[in-house]
Short mmCIF file of C-alpha atoms and ligand atoms in Angstrom, two decimals:
data_model
loop_
_atom_site.label_atom_id
_atom_site.label_comp_id
_atom_site.label_asym_id
_atom_site.label_seq_id
_atom_site.Cartn_x
_atom_site.Cartn_y
_atom_site.Cartn_z
CA MET C 49 -133.31 -12.01 -10.03
CA ASN C 50 -133.09 -9.54 -12.71
CA MET C 51 -129.88 -7.71 -12.86
CA ILE C 52 -129.28 -3.72 -12.83
CA SER C 53 -128.68 -2.29 -16.10
CA LYS C 54 -125.72 -0.40 -16.87
CA ALA C 55 -127.43 2.52 -17.63
CA LYS C 56 -128.37 2.60 -13.94
CA MET C 57 -124.88 1.52 -12.73
CA ALA C 58 -123.69 5.12 -13.59
CA ASN C 59 -125.25 6.95 -10.87
CA LEU C 60 -124.04 4.68 -8.26
CA SER C 61 -121.18 5.50 -5.83
CA GLU C 62 -117.88 3.49 -6.39
CA PHE C 63 -119.36 1.00 -3.61
CA GLY C 64 -122.68 0.62 -5.35
CA LYS C 65 -120.89 -0.32 -8.21
CA LYS C 66 -118.55 -2.61 -6.82
CA ILE C 67 -121.19 -4.49 -4.49
CA ALA C 68 -124.59 -4.05 -6.73
CA GLN C 69 -122.62 -4.92 -9.91
CA PRO C 70 -123.42 -8.51 -11.70
CA SER C 71 -120.24 -10.50 -11.19
CA GLY C 72 -119.65 -13.83 -12.62
CA ILE C 73 -120.81 -15.82 -9.43
CA SER C 74 -124.13 -13.85 -9.46
CA GLN C 75 -124.89 -14.60 -13.24
CA LEU C 76 -124.14 -18.21 -12.79
CA MET C 77 -125.99 -18.74 -9.33
CA ASP C 78 -128.91 -16.75 -11.67
CA ASP C 79 -128.38 -19.20 -14.24
CA LEU C 80 -128.36 -21.80 -11.88
CA GLY C 81 -131.98 -20.49 -10.65
CA ASN C 82 -133.15 -20.28 -13.78
CA ALA C 83 -132.57 -23.30 -15.03
CA LEU C 84 -133.95 -24.91 -12.51
CA ALA C 85 -136.97 -22.45 -12.24
CA GLN C 86 -137.67 -23.70 -15.95
CA SER C 87 -137.70 -27.39 -15.37
CA ARG C 88 -138.66 -29.30 -12.46
CA ASN C 89 -136.50 -32.81 -13.84
CA ILE C 90 -133.47 -30.89 -13.57
CA LEU C 91 -130.95 -32.95 -11.60
CA MET C 92 -129.64 -30.43 -8.98
CA LEU C 93 -126.01 -31.46 -8.10
CA GLY C 94 -124.93 -27.99 -8.29
CA GLY C 95 -125.81 -25.62 -5.61
CA GLY C 96 -124.57 -25.41 -1.59
CA ASN C 97 -127.81 -26.49 0.13
CA PRO C 98 -127.34 -28.94 2.87
CA ALA C 99 -129.67 -32.21 2.34
CA HIS C 100 -133.06 -32.12 4.49
CA ILE C 101 -132.07 -35.06 6.97
CA PRO C 102 -135.27 -36.46 8.21
CA ALA C 103 -133.60 -37.36 11.72
CA VAL C 104 -131.85 -33.78 12.11
CA GLN C 105 -135.04 -32.02 10.93
CA GLU C 106 -137.58 -34.26 13.97
CA HIS C 107 -135.33 -32.18 15.89
CA PHE C 108 -135.54 -29.24 14.61
CA ARG C 109 -139.31 -29.63 14.46
CA LYS C 110 -139.40 -30.38 18.21
CA SER C 111 -137.04 -27.24 19.27
CA MET C 112 -139.67 -25.17 17.45
CA HIS C 113 -142.86 -27.07 18.93
CA ASP C 114 -140.99 -26.67 22.82
CA LEU C 115 -140.40 -23.20 21.87
CA LEU C 116 -144.23 -22.15 21.48
CA GLU C 117 -145.24 -24.56 24.92
CA ARG C 118 -142.65 -22.66 26.83
CA GLY C 119 -144.03 -19.59 28.82
CA ARG C 120 -143.27 -16.46 26.94
CA GLU C 121 -139.67 -18.13 25.10
CA PHE C 122 -141.66 -17.65 21.76
CA GLU C 123 -142.50 -14.16 22.11
CA GLN C 124 -139.33 -13.20 23.24
CA ALA C 125 -137.77 -14.85 20.04
CA ILE C 126 -139.64 -13.07 17.60
CA GLY C 127 -140.50 -9.86 19.62
CA ASP C 128 -137.04 -8.53 21.08
CA TYR C 129 -134.13 -7.74 19.53
CA ASP C 130 -131.25 -9.12 20.63
CA PRO C 131 -128.12 -7.19 21.70
CA PRO C 132 -125.52 -6.55 18.71
CA GLN C 133 -123.52 -9.62 19.62
CA GLY C 134 -126.41 -11.89 19.30
CA ASN C 135 -128.52 -13.77 21.34
CA THR C 136 -126.50 -14.05 24.65
CA ARG C 137 -128.46 -17.70 25.96
CA PHE C 138 -127.43 -18.98 22.77
CA ILE C 139 -123.99 -17.83 22.84
CA GLU C 140 -123.18 -18.80 26.49
CA ALA C 141 -124.38 -22.66 25.26
CA VAL C 142 -121.83 -22.12 22.55
CA ALA C 143 -119.13 -21.16 24.51
CA ALA C 144 -119.87 -23.90 27.23
CA LEU C 145 -119.68 -26.38 24.44
CA LEU C 146 -116.49 -25.11 22.75
CA GLN C 147 -114.94 -25.18 25.87
CA ASN C 148 -115.64 -28.65 26.79
CA GLU C 149 -115.43 -30.62 23.86
CA LEU C 150 -112.72 -28.96 22.39
CA GLY C 151 -110.69 -27.28 25.26
CA TRP C 152 -111.16 -23.38 24.00
CA ASP C 153 -110.04 -21.06 26.38
CA ILE C 154 -113.17 -19.32 25.58
CA GLY C 155 -116.22 -17.26 27.28
CA PRO C 156 -119.01 -15.85 25.47
CA ARG C 157 -117.12 -12.50 25.31
CA ASN C 158 -115.36 -14.39 22.36
CA ILE C 159 -118.43 -14.96 20.25
CA ALA C 160 -120.57 -12.59 17.79
CA LEU C 161 -123.36 -13.98 15.81
CA THR C 162 -123.79 -13.07 12.23
CA SER C 163 -126.35 -13.54 9.70
CA GLY C 164 -125.19 -16.36 8.19
CA SER C 165 -121.10 -17.01 8.16
CA GLN C 166 -121.18 -14.90 4.67
CA SER C 167 -121.55 -11.64 6.71
CA ALA C 168 -118.81 -12.74 9.00
CA PHE C 169 -116.45 -12.86 5.95
CA PHE C 170 -117.63 -9.89 4.38
CA ILE C 171 -116.84 -7.81 7.94
CA LEU C 172 -113.31 -9.85 8.33
CA PHE C 173 -112.01 -9.91 4.84
CA ASN C 174 -112.70 -5.84 4.63
CA MET C 175 -111.69 -5.18 8.02
CA PHE C 176 -108.49 -6.58 7.67
CA ALA C 177 -107.66 -6.36 4.01
CA GLY C 178 -107.98 -3.16 1.37
CA ALA C 179 -106.44 0.47 1.83
CA PHE C 180 -105.08 1.56 5.09
CA GLU C 181 -104.40 4.71 6.81
CA ASP C 182 -100.67 4.79 6.29
CA GLY C 183 -101.65 4.52 2.19
CA THR C 184 -101.07 1.16 1.95
CA LYS C 185 -103.29 -1.46 0.30
CA LYS C 186 -103.68 -4.89 2.16
CA LYS C 187 -104.81 -8.50 0.73
CA ILE C 188 -106.47 -11.69 2.23
CA LEU C 189 -104.26 -14.51 1.51
CA LEU C 190 -105.59 -17.60 0.58
CA PRO C 191 -102.86 -20.32 0.41
CA LEU C 192 -104.65 -23.00 -1.39
CA ALA C 193 -106.65 -22.53 -4.09
CA PRO C 194 -108.80 -23.84 -5.12
CA GLU C 195 -111.41 -22.02 -2.42
CA TYR C 196 -114.66 -21.12 -1.48
CA ILE C 197 -116.56 -19.10 -4.30
CA GLY C 198 -118.56 -17.47 -1.95
CA TYR C 199 -115.30 -15.40 -0.81
CA CYS C 200 -114.81 -13.83 -4.30
CA ASP C 201 -117.00 -10.98 -4.33
CA VAL C 202 -117.06 -9.67 -0.62
CA GLY C 203 -114.22 -7.56 -1.23
CA LEU C 204 -114.80 -3.77 -1.30
CA ALA C 205 -111.56 -2.93 -2.56
CA ASP C 206 -110.35 -4.30 -5.98
CA ASP C 207 -108.14 -7.34 -5.81
CA LEU C 208 -108.48 -8.20 -2.21
CA PHE C 209 -107.39 -11.33 -2.49
CA VAL C 210 -104.02 -13.29 -3.42
CA ALA C 211 -103.90 -17.09 -3.80
CA ARG C 212 -101.44 -19.88 -3.98
CA LYS C 213 -101.36 -22.68 -6.21
CA PRO C 214 -101.46 -25.95 -4.78
CA GLU C 215 -99.27 -28.84 -4.62
CA ILE C 216 -100.88 -32.12 -6.11
CA SER C 217 -100.52 -35.26 -4.86
CA HIS C 218 -101.99 -38.45 -6.64
CA THR C 219 -102.97 -40.72 -3.48
CA ALA C 220 -104.02 -43.74 -6.47
CA ASP C 221 -104.88 -43.73 -9.73
CA HIS C 222 -107.77 -41.77 -9.49
CA THR C 223 -107.80 -40.05 -6.20
CA PHE C 224 -105.42 -37.11 -5.66
CA LYS C 225 -105.12 -34.57 -2.69
CA TYR C 226 -104.16 -30.81 -2.54
CA TYR C 227 -101.28 -29.55 0.23
CA VAL C 228 -100.63 -26.16 0.92
CA ASN C 229 -97.25 -25.10 -1.35
CA PHE C 230 -95.17 -24.08 1.51
CA ASP C 231 -92.27 -23.35 -0.62
CA GLU C 232 -93.99 -20.20 -2.95
CA LEU C 233 -95.67 -18.92 0.12
CA SER C 234 -94.21 -15.87 1.10
CA ILE C 235 -96.11 -13.45 3.45
CA THR C 236 -95.21 -10.01 2.79
CA ASP C 237 -96.39 -6.71 4.39
CA GLU C 238 -99.31 -6.83 1.98
CA ILE C 239 -101.02 -9.69 3.21
CA GLY C 240 -103.58 -9.01 6.02
CA ALA C 241 -104.94 -11.94 6.90
CA ILE C 242 -104.38 -15.74 6.27
CA CYS C 243 -108.05 -17.60 5.09
CA VAL C 244 -108.61 -21.18 4.87
CA SER C 245 -112.22 -23.03 4.33
CA ARG C 246 -111.82 -26.27 6.54
CA PRO C 247 -112.90 -29.01 4.89
CA THR C 248 -112.58 -26.55 1.85
CA ASN C 249 -115.70 -26.07 -0.54
CA PRO C 250 -115.09 -27.16 -3.47
CA THR C 251 -112.90 -29.45 -2.92
CA GLY C 252 -113.66 -31.67 0.53
CA ASN C 253 -110.11 -31.09 1.59
CA VAL C 254 -109.05 -31.25 5.24
CA LEU C 255 -105.99 -29.47 6.02
CA THR C 256 -104.08 -31.17 7.63
CA ASP C 257 -102.80 -30.40 11.52
CA ALA C 258 -99.34 -30.08 10.15
CA GLU C 259 -100.74 -27.48 7.90
CA ILE C 260 -102.62 -25.98 10.37
CA ASP C 261 -99.86 -25.19 12.63
CA LYS C 262 -97.73 -23.77 10.14
CA LEU C 263 -100.34 -21.44 8.82
CA SER C 264 -100.58 -20.24 12.60
CA ALA C 265 -97.42 -20.04 13.24
CA LEU C 266 -96.39 -18.00 9.85
CA ALA C 267 -99.49 -15.57 11.07
CA ARG C 268 -98.30 -14.97 14.47
CA ALA C 269 -94.77 -14.28 13.20
CA ARG C 270 -96.45 -11.48 10.91
CA ASP C 271 -98.96 -10.49 13.44
CA ILE C 272 -102.07 -11.05 11.18
CA PRO C 273 -104.96 -13.30 11.42
CA LEU C 274 -105.82 -16.78 10.44
CA ILE C 275 -109.14 -17.03 9.68
CA ILE C 276 -110.38 -20.63 9.78
CA ASP C 277 -113.81 -21.27 7.97
CA ASN C 278 -115.04 -24.00 9.96
CA ALA C 279 -119.02 -24.08 8.27
CA TYR C 280 -118.42 -27.85 7.40
CA GLY C 281 -116.00 -28.84 10.90
CA PRO C 282 -116.55 -29.69 14.22
CA PRO C 283 -117.71 -30.31 16.56
CA PHE C 284 -120.60 -29.54 14.58
CA PRO C 285 -121.93 -30.28 11.96
CA ASN C 286 -118.94 -32.06 11.71
CA ILE C 287 -119.30 -33.46 8.19
CA ILE C 288 -115.38 -34.53 7.95
CA PHE C 289 -114.43 -37.73 7.79
CA THR C 290 -110.38 -37.70 8.78
CA GLU C 291 -108.70 -36.75 11.80
CA ALA C 292 -108.47 -33.32 12.28
CA LYS C 293 -107.97 -31.03 15.36
CA PRO C 294 -109.95 -28.08 15.95
CA VAL C 295 -107.85 -24.92 16.28
CA TRP C 296 -108.31 -22.15 18.35
CA ASN C 297 -106.12 -19.63 20.12
CA ASP C 298 -106.17 -15.98 20.33
CA ASN C 299 -104.33 -15.36 16.64
CA THR C 300 -107.13 -17.18 14.96
CA ILE C 301 -110.54 -16.17 13.89
CA VAL C 302 -112.53 -19.28 13.81
CA CYS C 303 -116.11 -18.88 11.71
CA MET C 304 -118.85 -21.17 11.91
CA SER C 305 -122.23 -21.69 10.80
CA LEU C 306 -125.77 -23.34 11.50
CA SER C 307 -126.27 -23.66 8.32
CA LYS C 308 -125.04 -27.27 7.06
CA LEU C 309 -126.25 -28.72 10.02
CA GLY C 310 -130.03 -27.95 8.50
CA LEU C 311 -130.69 -24.58 8.89
CA PRO C 312 -129.66 -22.20 5.99
CA ALA C 313 -132.57 -20.29 6.33
CA THR C 314 -132.22 -19.08 10.04
CA ARG C 315 -129.10 -17.23 8.36
CA THR C 316 -127.01 -17.73 11.79
CA GLY C 317 -123.14 -17.64 11.46
CA MET C 318 -120.68 -17.89 14.71
CA VAL C 319 -117.17 -15.85 14.90
CA ILE C 320 -115.20 -17.18 17.82
CA ALA C 321 -112.18 -14.46 18.14
CA ARG C 322 -110.04 -12.37 20.70
CA GLU C 323 -112.69 -10.19 22.77
CA GLU C 324 -111.79 -7.04 21.05
CA ILE C 325 -112.51 -8.08 17.39
CA ILE C 326 -115.62 -9.58 18.70
CA GLY C 327 -116.50 -5.91 20.00
CA MET C 328 -115.31 -4.99 16.33
CA ILE C 329 -118.15 -7.46 14.67
CA SER C 330 -120.74 -6.14 17.10
CA GLN C 331 -120.56 -3.00 16.52
CA VAL C 332 -120.39 -3.63 12.54
CA ASN C 333 -123.92 -5.89 13.36
CA ALA C 334 -125.44 -2.91 15.04
CA VAL C 335 -124.73 -0.46 11.86
CA MET C 336 -125.58 -3.29 9.15
CA SER C 337 -128.57 -4.68 10.82
CA LEU C 338 -129.07 -3.35 14.83
CA ALA C 339 -128.79 -7.08 15.63
CA PRO C 340 -128.23 -10.65 14.13
CA GLY C 341 -131.31 -12.46 13.93
CA GLY C 342 -132.36 -15.14 16.79
CA MET C 343 -134.46 -17.67 15.45
CA GLY C 344 -131.67 -19.79 14.77
CA ALA C 345 -130.19 -19.62 18.34
CA ALA C 346 -133.77 -20.07 19.18
CA ILE C 347 -134.18 -23.44 17.22
CA ALA C 348 -130.82 -24.72 18.39
CA SER C 349 -130.14 -23.59 21.70
CA GLU C 350 -131.50 -26.22 23.59
CA LEU C 351 -129.53 -28.61 21.40
CA VAL C 352 -126.27 -26.85 21.85
CA ARG C 353 -126.65 -26.57 25.77
CA SER C 354 -127.67 -30.08 26.13
CA GLY C 355 -125.13 -31.41 23.86
CA GLU C 356 -127.60 -33.42 21.80
CA ILE C 357 -126.33 -31.16 18.30
CA LEU C 358 -122.94 -32.94 19.03
CA ARG C 359 -124.34 -36.60 19.14
CA LEU C 360 -126.84 -35.51 15.96
CA SER C 361 -123.36 -34.59 14.04
CA ARG C 362 -121.75 -37.37 14.77
CA ASP C 363 -124.11 -40.41 14.53
CA VAL C 364 -126.45 -38.77 12.05
CA ILE C 365 -124.90 -36.27 9.70
CA LYS C 366 -121.45 -37.10 9.36
CA PRO C 367 -122.44 -40.87 8.47
CA PHE C 368 -125.25 -39.40 5.88
CA TYR C 369 -122.72 -37.61 4.29
CA GLN C 370 -120.22 -39.92 4.43
CA THR C 371 -122.32 -42.96 3.08
CA LYS C 372 -123.02 -40.87 0.03
CA ALA C 373 -119.58 -39.59 -0.55
CA THR C 374 -118.21 -43.42 -0.69
CA ALA C 375 -121.22 -44.24 -3.17
CA ALA C 376 -120.58 -41.21 -5.70
CA VAL C 377 -116.57 -42.08 -6.09
CA GLU C 378 -117.60 -45.62 -6.12
CA GLN C 379 -119.93 -44.61 -9.29
CA LEU C 380 -117.69 -42.17 -10.62
CA LEU C 381 -114.91 -44.81 -10.70
CA LYS C 382 -116.51 -47.31 -12.46
CA GLU C 383 -118.56 -44.68 -15.02
CA LEU C 384 -115.61 -42.56 -16.25
CA ASN C 385 -113.35 -46.15 -16.49
CA GLY C 386 -110.76 -44.86 -20.00
CA VAL C 387 -110.90 -41.40 -19.18
CA ASP C 388 -108.03 -39.48 -17.07
CA PHE C 389 -109.73 -38.41 -14.22
CA HIS C 390 -109.21 -38.21 -10.55
CA ILE C 391 -111.53 -37.29 -7.61
CA HIS C 392 -110.04 -35.08 -4.54
CA GLU C 393 -109.83 -37.28 -2.01
CA PRO C 394 -113.51 -36.33 -0.37
CA GLU C 395 -112.62 -35.72 3.17
CA GLY C 396 -115.44 -33.86 4.84
CA ALA C 397 -118.31 -30.90 3.59
CA PHE C 398 -120.62 -32.88 0.67
CA PHE C 399 -118.77 -32.11 -2.72
CA LEU C 400 -116.69 -34.40 -5.28
CA TRP C 401 -114.01 -32.30 -7.04
CA LEU C 402 -113.67 -33.74 -10.51
CA TRP C 403 -110.42 -33.06 -11.91
CA LEU C 404 -110.61 -34.18 -15.58
CA ARG C 405 -107.24 -34.03 -17.18
CA GLY C 406 -106.53 -33.04 -20.65
CA LEU C 407 -110.07 -32.44 -20.82
CA PRO C 408 -110.16 -30.93 -24.52
CA ILE C 409 -113.22 -28.30 -24.07
CA ARG C 410 -113.34 -25.86 -20.83
CA ASP C 411 -115.03 -26.41 -17.89
CA HIS C 412 -117.91 -23.94 -18.41
CA GLU C 413 -118.69 -25.81 -21.88
CA LEU C 414 -119.09 -28.90 -19.97
CA TYR C 415 -121.20 -27.25 -17.53
CA GLU C 416 -123.65 -25.53 -20.51
CA ARG C 417 -123.77 -28.84 -21.74
CA LEU C 418 -124.58 -31.17 -18.87
CA LYS C 419 -127.09 -28.21 -18.50
CA LYS C 420 -128.42 -29.58 -21.68
CA ARG C 421 -128.73 -32.59 -20.69
CA GLY C 422 -130.73 -31.72 -17.61
CA VAL C 423 -128.00 -32.25 -14.93
CA LEU C 424 -126.62 -28.86 -12.96
CA VAL C 425 -122.71 -28.70 -11.81
CA VAL C 426 -120.56 -25.84 -11.13
CA PRO C 427 -117.81 -25.34 -13.57
CA GLY C 428 -114.40 -25.22 -11.60
CA HIS C 429 -112.77 -21.95 -12.40
CA TYR C 430 -115.06 -20.15 -10.55
CA PHE C 431 -113.30 -21.28 -7.41
CA PHE C 432 -109.82 -19.44 -7.43
CA PRO C 433 -110.19 -16.16 -6.14
CA GLY C 434 -107.15 -14.11 -6.54
CA LEU C 435 -105.34 -16.51 -8.12
CA THR C 436 -104.58 -14.76 -11.38
CA GLU C 437 -101.83 -16.80 -13.59
CA PRO C 438 -102.81 -19.04 -16.12
CA TRP C 439 -103.26 -22.31 -14.91
CA GLN C 440 -105.16 -25.00 -17.17
CA HIS C 441 -106.06 -26.89 -14.11
CA LYS C 442 -108.84 -24.06 -13.37
CA TYR C 443 -110.29 -25.44 -16.29
CA GLU C 444 -110.32 -28.93 -16.18
CA CYS C 445 -112.30 -29.22 -12.40
CA ILE C 446 -116.35 -29.21 -11.89
CA ARG C 447 -118.03 -29.35 -8.57
CA ILE C 448 -120.31 -32.05 -7.46
CA ASN C 449 -122.69 -31.80 -4.70
CA TYR C 450 -123.54 -35.35 -3.65
CA SER C 451 -126.04 -34.36 -0.86
CA GLN C 452 -129.53 -34.85 -2.42
CA ASP C 453 -131.70 -38.13 -2.81
CA PRO C 454 -129.49 -41.05 -4.15
CA ASP C 455 -131.49 -41.23 -7.21
CA ILE C 456 -131.00 -37.83 -8.25
CA VAL C 457 -127.42 -38.24 -7.53
CA ALA C 458 -126.79 -41.52 -9.35
CA ARG C 459 -128.50 -40.21 -12.30
CA GLY C 460 -126.68 -37.23 -12.38
CA LEU C 461 -123.60 -38.77 -12.17
CA THR C 462 -124.44 -40.93 -15.24
CA LEU C 463 -125.18 -37.96 -17.28
CA ILE C 464 -121.72 -36.46 -15.96
CA ALA C 465 -119.65 -39.54 -17.14
CA ASP C 466 -121.37 -39.74 -20.52
CA GLU C 467 -121.20 -36.42 -21.10
CA VAL C 468 -117.05 -36.62 -20.31
CA LYS C 469 -116.71 -39.35 -22.03
CA ARG C 470 -118.28 -37.53 -25.21
CA ALA C 471 -116.07 -34.93 -24.98
CA TYR C 472 -112.93 -37.05 -25.01
CA ASP C 473 -114.15 -38.92 -27.40
CA ALA C 474 -115.03 -36.35 -29.73
CA ALA C 475 -111.45 -34.48 -29.24
C1 PLP H 435 -117.01 -23.02 2.85
C2 PLP H 435 -118.41 -22.07 3.28
N1 PLP H 435 -118.19 -21.05 4.17
C3 PLP H 435 -118.96 -20.17 4.34
C4 PLP H 435 -120.53 -20.76 3.67
C5 PLP H 435 -121.72 -20.08 3.89
O1 PLP H 435 -122.62 -20.15 5.09
P1 PLP H 435 -123.15 -19.16 5.72
O2 PLP H 435 -123.62 -18.06 5.36
O3 PLP H 435 -124.81 -19.88 5.34
O4 PLP H 435 -123.15 -19.57 7.30
C6 PLP H 435 -120.72 -21.61 3.01
C7 PLP H 435 -121.64 -21.88 2.31
O5 PLP H 435 -122.05 -22.58 1.31
C8 PLP H 435 -119.54 -22.66 2.50
O6 PLP H 435 -119.30 -23.83 2.24
#
């Protein structure tokens, strides 16, 4: 994709400049895409794509076949606009599943679909933060940075995020875990909502039940929502390797997605929230796109209605990624021997967050060197939206996606370990 030139930008509105402006992340994504396009041999450990899991894809293929076979359902799926809230049958099935499986006190009026959960974050963050009628400006608090890179540029107002550094707990010689530092977490009038991804992209962290309960209580005390980004969490896709209680209440907004289940191209996000918030999301859907696309709902409806999606998530998807996580950690423990490295406990999602303490070069330089060697990762400093204070740690980490073929991941990790050692040795 070509970036818009500076000259052309002059004719754009403030909104146009903000939203269409090349950002650090769009440039990084371009760079990743170009590197991939230029060499078919590149080892892609950089993107956020889920794996193509044959046993899961078989189900999607069958769903598609069934859809084609059943009466007029296919024609309806492609030929009718859904309501702005999203496909009714799918929403009913999701509501029933969440009630039955998790005991959440919700109904279909508590769910809206969006074009991927990414667009839900765009709507929610700009609804709860930015400029207010009384002249105040509010922000979204990310209580534990590093956080998801995709939040960075969704703010229509400048500086939409404020983030806090975590506490670091070393769990073994070469593993660690981040915790929310509640001592530093004052929630002032400036905060319009709190948001966490759980499991977290990029670190694989899963906030503990106690942390979520505390955040939920803080949000309620301030009468602001707690937004939980559950793109990887239970009950589907359930890429979570620890025990964690899925939480919803009338002050919580849970965002879910079909993407990490294996359907990112259908762009299907789900927002679970109080009725009036769902009403507002539907309203924005109507303005932005008339209705969310319905193909994801059409493919997944029966899987959700029958509960098969739970079995797939629990018995196929979760073990698939957990096995990969274990293999990747074992390999790095062996191959990085001698380096002051620390891997975040992989508790969910499909990324390893590698902290190279005292790394003599910056994360971006390491990224460039790795790209030259034919392996793509994501430099860590991009994952700190809203954290403005200087912190060397930001430049000592990289994110590695371990979801691809074992051979690709193994070769990529070997190159990473070798390049990292070279960097330390040269210092
Ligand atoms: C934590 C997190 N949230 C949200 C998303 C967005 O997912 P989608 O818009 O495909 O639903 C992603 C995608 O990588 C993610 O990692």
